[in-house]
Short mmCIF file of C-alpha atoms in Angstrom, two decimals:
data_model
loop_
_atom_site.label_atom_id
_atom_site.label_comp_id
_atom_site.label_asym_id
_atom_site.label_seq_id
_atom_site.Cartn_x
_atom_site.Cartn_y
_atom_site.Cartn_z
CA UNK T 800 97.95 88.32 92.87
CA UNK T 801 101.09 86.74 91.47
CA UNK T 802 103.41 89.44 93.00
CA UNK T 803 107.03 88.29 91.64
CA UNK T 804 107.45 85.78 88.53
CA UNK T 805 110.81 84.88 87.54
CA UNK T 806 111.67 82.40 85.55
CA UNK T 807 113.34 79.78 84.58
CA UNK T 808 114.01 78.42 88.06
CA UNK T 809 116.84 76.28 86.68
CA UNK T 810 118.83 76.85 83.68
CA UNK T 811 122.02 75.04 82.26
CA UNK T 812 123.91 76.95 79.78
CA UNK T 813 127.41 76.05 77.95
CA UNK T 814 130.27 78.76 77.81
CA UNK T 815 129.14 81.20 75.35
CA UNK T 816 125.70 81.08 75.48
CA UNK T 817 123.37 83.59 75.78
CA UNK T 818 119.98 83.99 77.24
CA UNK T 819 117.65 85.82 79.23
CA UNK T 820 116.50 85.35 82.18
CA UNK T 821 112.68 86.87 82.98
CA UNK T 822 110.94 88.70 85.58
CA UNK T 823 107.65 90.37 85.76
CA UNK T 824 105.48 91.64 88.85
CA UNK T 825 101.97 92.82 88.39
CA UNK T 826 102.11 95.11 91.83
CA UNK T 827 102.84 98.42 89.60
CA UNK T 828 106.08 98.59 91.26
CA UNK T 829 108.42 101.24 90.03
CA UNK T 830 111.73 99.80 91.42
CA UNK T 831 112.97 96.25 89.77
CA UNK T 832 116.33 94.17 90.76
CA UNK T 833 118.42 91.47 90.05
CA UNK T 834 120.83 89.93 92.09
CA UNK T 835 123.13 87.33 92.25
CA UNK T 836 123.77 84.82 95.51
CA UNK T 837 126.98 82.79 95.79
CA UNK T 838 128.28 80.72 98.93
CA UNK T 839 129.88 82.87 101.88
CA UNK T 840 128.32 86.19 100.07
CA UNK T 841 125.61 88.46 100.83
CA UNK T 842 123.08 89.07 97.72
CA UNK T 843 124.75 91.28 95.46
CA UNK T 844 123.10 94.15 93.26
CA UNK T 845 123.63 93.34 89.06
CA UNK T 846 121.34 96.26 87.66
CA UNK T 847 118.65 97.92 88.78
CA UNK T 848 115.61 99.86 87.67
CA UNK T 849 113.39 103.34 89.00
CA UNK T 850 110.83 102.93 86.75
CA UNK T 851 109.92 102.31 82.68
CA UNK T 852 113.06 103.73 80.56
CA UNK T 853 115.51 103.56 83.32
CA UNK T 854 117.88 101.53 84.09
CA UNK T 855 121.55 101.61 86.33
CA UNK T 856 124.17 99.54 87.30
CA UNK T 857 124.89 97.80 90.45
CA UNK T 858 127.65 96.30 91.91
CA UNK T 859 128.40 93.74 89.86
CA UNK T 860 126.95 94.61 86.28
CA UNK T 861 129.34 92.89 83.75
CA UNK T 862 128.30 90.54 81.47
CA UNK T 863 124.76 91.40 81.79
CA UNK T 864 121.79 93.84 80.32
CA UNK T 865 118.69 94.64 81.02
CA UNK T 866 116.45 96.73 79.48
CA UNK T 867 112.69 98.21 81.22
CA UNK T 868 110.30 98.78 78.64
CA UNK T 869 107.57 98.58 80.81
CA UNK T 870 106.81 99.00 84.31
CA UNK T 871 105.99 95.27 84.65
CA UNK T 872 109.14 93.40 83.46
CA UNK T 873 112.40 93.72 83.83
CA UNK T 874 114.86 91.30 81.64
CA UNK T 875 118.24 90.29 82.51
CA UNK T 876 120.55 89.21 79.79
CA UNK T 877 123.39 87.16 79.73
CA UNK T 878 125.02 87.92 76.98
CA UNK T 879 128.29 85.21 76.76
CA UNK T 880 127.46 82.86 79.85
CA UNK T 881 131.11 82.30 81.83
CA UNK T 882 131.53 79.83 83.75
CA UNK T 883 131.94 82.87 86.67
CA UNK T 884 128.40 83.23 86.22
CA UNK T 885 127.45 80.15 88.12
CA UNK T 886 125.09 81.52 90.76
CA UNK T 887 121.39 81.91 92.01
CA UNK T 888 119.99 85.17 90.45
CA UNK T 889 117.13 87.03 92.49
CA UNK T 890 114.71 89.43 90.71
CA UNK T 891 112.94 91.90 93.26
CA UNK T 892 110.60 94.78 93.16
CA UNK T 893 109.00 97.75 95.41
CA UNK T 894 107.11 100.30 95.20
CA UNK T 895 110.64 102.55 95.50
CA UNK T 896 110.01 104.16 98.79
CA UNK T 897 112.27 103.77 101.30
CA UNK T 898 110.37 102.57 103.70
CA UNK T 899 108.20 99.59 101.89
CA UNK T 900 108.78 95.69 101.84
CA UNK T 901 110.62 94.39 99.13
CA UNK T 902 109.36 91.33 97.14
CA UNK T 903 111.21 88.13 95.42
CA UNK T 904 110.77 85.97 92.57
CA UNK T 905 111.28 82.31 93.43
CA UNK T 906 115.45 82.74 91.72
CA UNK T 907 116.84 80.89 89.13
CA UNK T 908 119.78 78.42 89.75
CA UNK T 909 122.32 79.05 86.63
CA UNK T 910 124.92 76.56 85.79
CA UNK T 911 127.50 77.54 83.00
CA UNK T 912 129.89 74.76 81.66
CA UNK H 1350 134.98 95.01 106.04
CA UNK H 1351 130.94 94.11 104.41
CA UNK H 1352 128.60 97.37 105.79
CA UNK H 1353 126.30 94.47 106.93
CA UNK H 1354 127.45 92.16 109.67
CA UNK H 1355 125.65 89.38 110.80
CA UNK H 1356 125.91 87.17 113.55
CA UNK H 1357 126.43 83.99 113.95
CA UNK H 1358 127.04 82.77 110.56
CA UNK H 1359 125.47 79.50 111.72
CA UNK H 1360 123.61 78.42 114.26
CA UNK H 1361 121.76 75.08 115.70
CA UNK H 1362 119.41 75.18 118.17
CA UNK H 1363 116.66 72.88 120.09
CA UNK H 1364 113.15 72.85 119.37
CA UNK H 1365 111.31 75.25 122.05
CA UNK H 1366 114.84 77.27 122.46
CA UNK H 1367 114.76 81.36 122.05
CA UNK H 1368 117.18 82.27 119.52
CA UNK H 1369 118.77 85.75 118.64
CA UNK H 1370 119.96 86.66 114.96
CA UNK H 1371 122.80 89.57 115.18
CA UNK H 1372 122.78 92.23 112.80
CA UNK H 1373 125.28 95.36 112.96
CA UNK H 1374 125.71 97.95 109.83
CA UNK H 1375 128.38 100.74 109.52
CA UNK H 1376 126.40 102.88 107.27
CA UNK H 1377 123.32 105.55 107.93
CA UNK H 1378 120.29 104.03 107.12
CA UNK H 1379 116.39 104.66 106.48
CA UNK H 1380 115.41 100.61 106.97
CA UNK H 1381 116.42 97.40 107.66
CA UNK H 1382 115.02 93.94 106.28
CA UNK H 1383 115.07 90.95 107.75
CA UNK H 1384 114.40 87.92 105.25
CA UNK H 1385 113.95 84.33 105.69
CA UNK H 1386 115.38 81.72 102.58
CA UNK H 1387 114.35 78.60 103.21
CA UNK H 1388 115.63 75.25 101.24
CA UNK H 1389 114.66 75.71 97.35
CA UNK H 1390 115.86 79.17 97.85
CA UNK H 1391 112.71 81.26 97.67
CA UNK H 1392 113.50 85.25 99.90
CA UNK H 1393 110.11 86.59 101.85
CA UNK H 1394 110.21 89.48 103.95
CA UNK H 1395 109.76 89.44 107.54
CA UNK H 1396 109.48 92.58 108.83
CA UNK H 1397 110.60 96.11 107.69
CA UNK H 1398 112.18 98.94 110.80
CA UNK H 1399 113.20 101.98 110.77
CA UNK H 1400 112.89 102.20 114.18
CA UNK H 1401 111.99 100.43 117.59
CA UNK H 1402 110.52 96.31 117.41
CA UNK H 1403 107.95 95.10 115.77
CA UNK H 1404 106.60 91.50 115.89
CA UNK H 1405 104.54 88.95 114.24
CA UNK H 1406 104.02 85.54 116.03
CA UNK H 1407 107.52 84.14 117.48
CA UNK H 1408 108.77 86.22 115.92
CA UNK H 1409 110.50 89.90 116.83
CA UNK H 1410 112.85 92.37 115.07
CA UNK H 1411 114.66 95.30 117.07
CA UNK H 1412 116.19 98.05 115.60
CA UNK H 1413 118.73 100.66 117.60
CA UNK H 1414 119.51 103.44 115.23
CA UNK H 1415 121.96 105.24 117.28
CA UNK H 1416 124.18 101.55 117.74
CA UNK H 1417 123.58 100.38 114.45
CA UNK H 1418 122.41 97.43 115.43
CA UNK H 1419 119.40 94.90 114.83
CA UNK H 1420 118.03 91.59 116.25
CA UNK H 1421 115.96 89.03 115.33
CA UNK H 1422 114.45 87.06 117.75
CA UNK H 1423 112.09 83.70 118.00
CA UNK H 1424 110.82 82.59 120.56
CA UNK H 1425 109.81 78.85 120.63
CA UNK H 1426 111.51 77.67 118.26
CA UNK H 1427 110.54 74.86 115.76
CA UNK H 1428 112.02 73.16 113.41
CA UNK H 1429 110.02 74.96 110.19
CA UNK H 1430 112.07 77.88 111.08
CA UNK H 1431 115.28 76.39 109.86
CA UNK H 1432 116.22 78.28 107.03
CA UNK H 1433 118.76 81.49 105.94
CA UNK H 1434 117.29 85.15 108.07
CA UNK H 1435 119.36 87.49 105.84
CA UNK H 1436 119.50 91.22 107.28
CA UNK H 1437 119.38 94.19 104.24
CA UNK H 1438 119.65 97.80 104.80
CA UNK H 1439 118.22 100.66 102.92
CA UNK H 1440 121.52 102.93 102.33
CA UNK H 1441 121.69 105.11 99.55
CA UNK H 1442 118.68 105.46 97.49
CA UNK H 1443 116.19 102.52 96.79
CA UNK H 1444 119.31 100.33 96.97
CA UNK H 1445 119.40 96.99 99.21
CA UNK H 1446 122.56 95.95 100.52
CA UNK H 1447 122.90 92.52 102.09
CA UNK H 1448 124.39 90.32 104.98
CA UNK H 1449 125.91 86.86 104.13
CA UNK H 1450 123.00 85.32 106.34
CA UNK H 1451 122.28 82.91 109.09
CA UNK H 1452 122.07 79.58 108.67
CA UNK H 1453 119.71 78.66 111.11
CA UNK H 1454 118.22 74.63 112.34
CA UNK H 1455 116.24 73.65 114.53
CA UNK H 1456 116.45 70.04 116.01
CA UNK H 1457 113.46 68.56 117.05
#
């Protein structure tokens, strides 16, 4: 059982770039994440997803997309890397109910020059 | 003012010392995560409250609903269990929000 793949783990991208970042979990989870970690902050949310076909915005959701075509991945997009985008991105997924453990994928360290 | 608090923000310990991880949120809750990140970054769950302890080894995790308040404890401490504990509260929804951490070590 694979639980959480996300990759790449490490990705170096010049201003302007785009590219997508991956994340799939074979638990049938309905609720998918991605967040962001930076020195001296907490995890913050990007987007987030309740199930296939949904998707919502976080706290901090610009300069990215995602889309949820299927209950199993959950893509986030950069869409014109910024330098401001330097961080360690988290993909997570549970079953949705309150009261169940989340899981991780591994994160990917992003550097934008 | 963050609606997760931890405390300390760092700590450093002895090996074989009990240590206590602080975590106070302002907001009503249904459950509280802690989470360990060790070096190389990867997040795995602990434990999962929504009400009294629980505990799994050397380690336990309170929860008082009415204060708002969480610890984490370990007893024994070794050096392996340097890493980030991270505290996470289920507040609105299915949404997670976070504390900065605690940077834990452990000195042999």
């Amino acid at each position: 059982n694979a639980g959480v793949t996300q990759t790449p783990k490490f990705q170096v991208l010049k201003t302007g770039q785009s590219m997508t970042l991956q994340c799939a979990q074979d638990m049938n989870h309905e609720y998918m994440s991605w967040y962001r970690q930076d020195p001296g902050m907490g995890l913050r949310l990007i987007h987030y997803s309740v199930g296939a076909g949904i998707t919502d915005q976080g706290e901090v959701p610009n300069g990215y997309n995602v889309s949820r075509s299927t209950t199993e991945d959950f893509p986030l997009r950069l869409l014109s890397a910024a330098p401001s985008q330097t961080s360690v991105y988290f993909c997570a997924s549970s079953s949705g109910h309150l009261n169940t453990e989340a899981f991780f994928g591994q994160g990917t360290r992003l550097t934008v020059v | 003012k963050n609606e997760v608090e931890q405390s300390p923000q760092n700590l450093t310990a002895q090996e074989g010392e009990f240590i206590t991880i602080n975590c106070s949120y302002s907001v009503g809750i249904s459950a509280l995560h802690w989470l360990q990140q060790h070096p190389g970054g990867g997040i795995v769950s602990l434990f999962m409250l929504s009400s009294g302890k629980k505990k799994h080894g050397r380690l336990i995790a309170t929860i008082n609903i009415q204060e708002k308040h969480s610890s984490l404890h370990i007893t024994a401490s070794h050096p392996r269990d340097s890493a980030v504990y991270i505290c996470a509260v289920f507040a609105s929804g299915s949404r997670l929000t976070f504390g900065e951490g605690t940077q834990l070590t452990v000195n042999p």
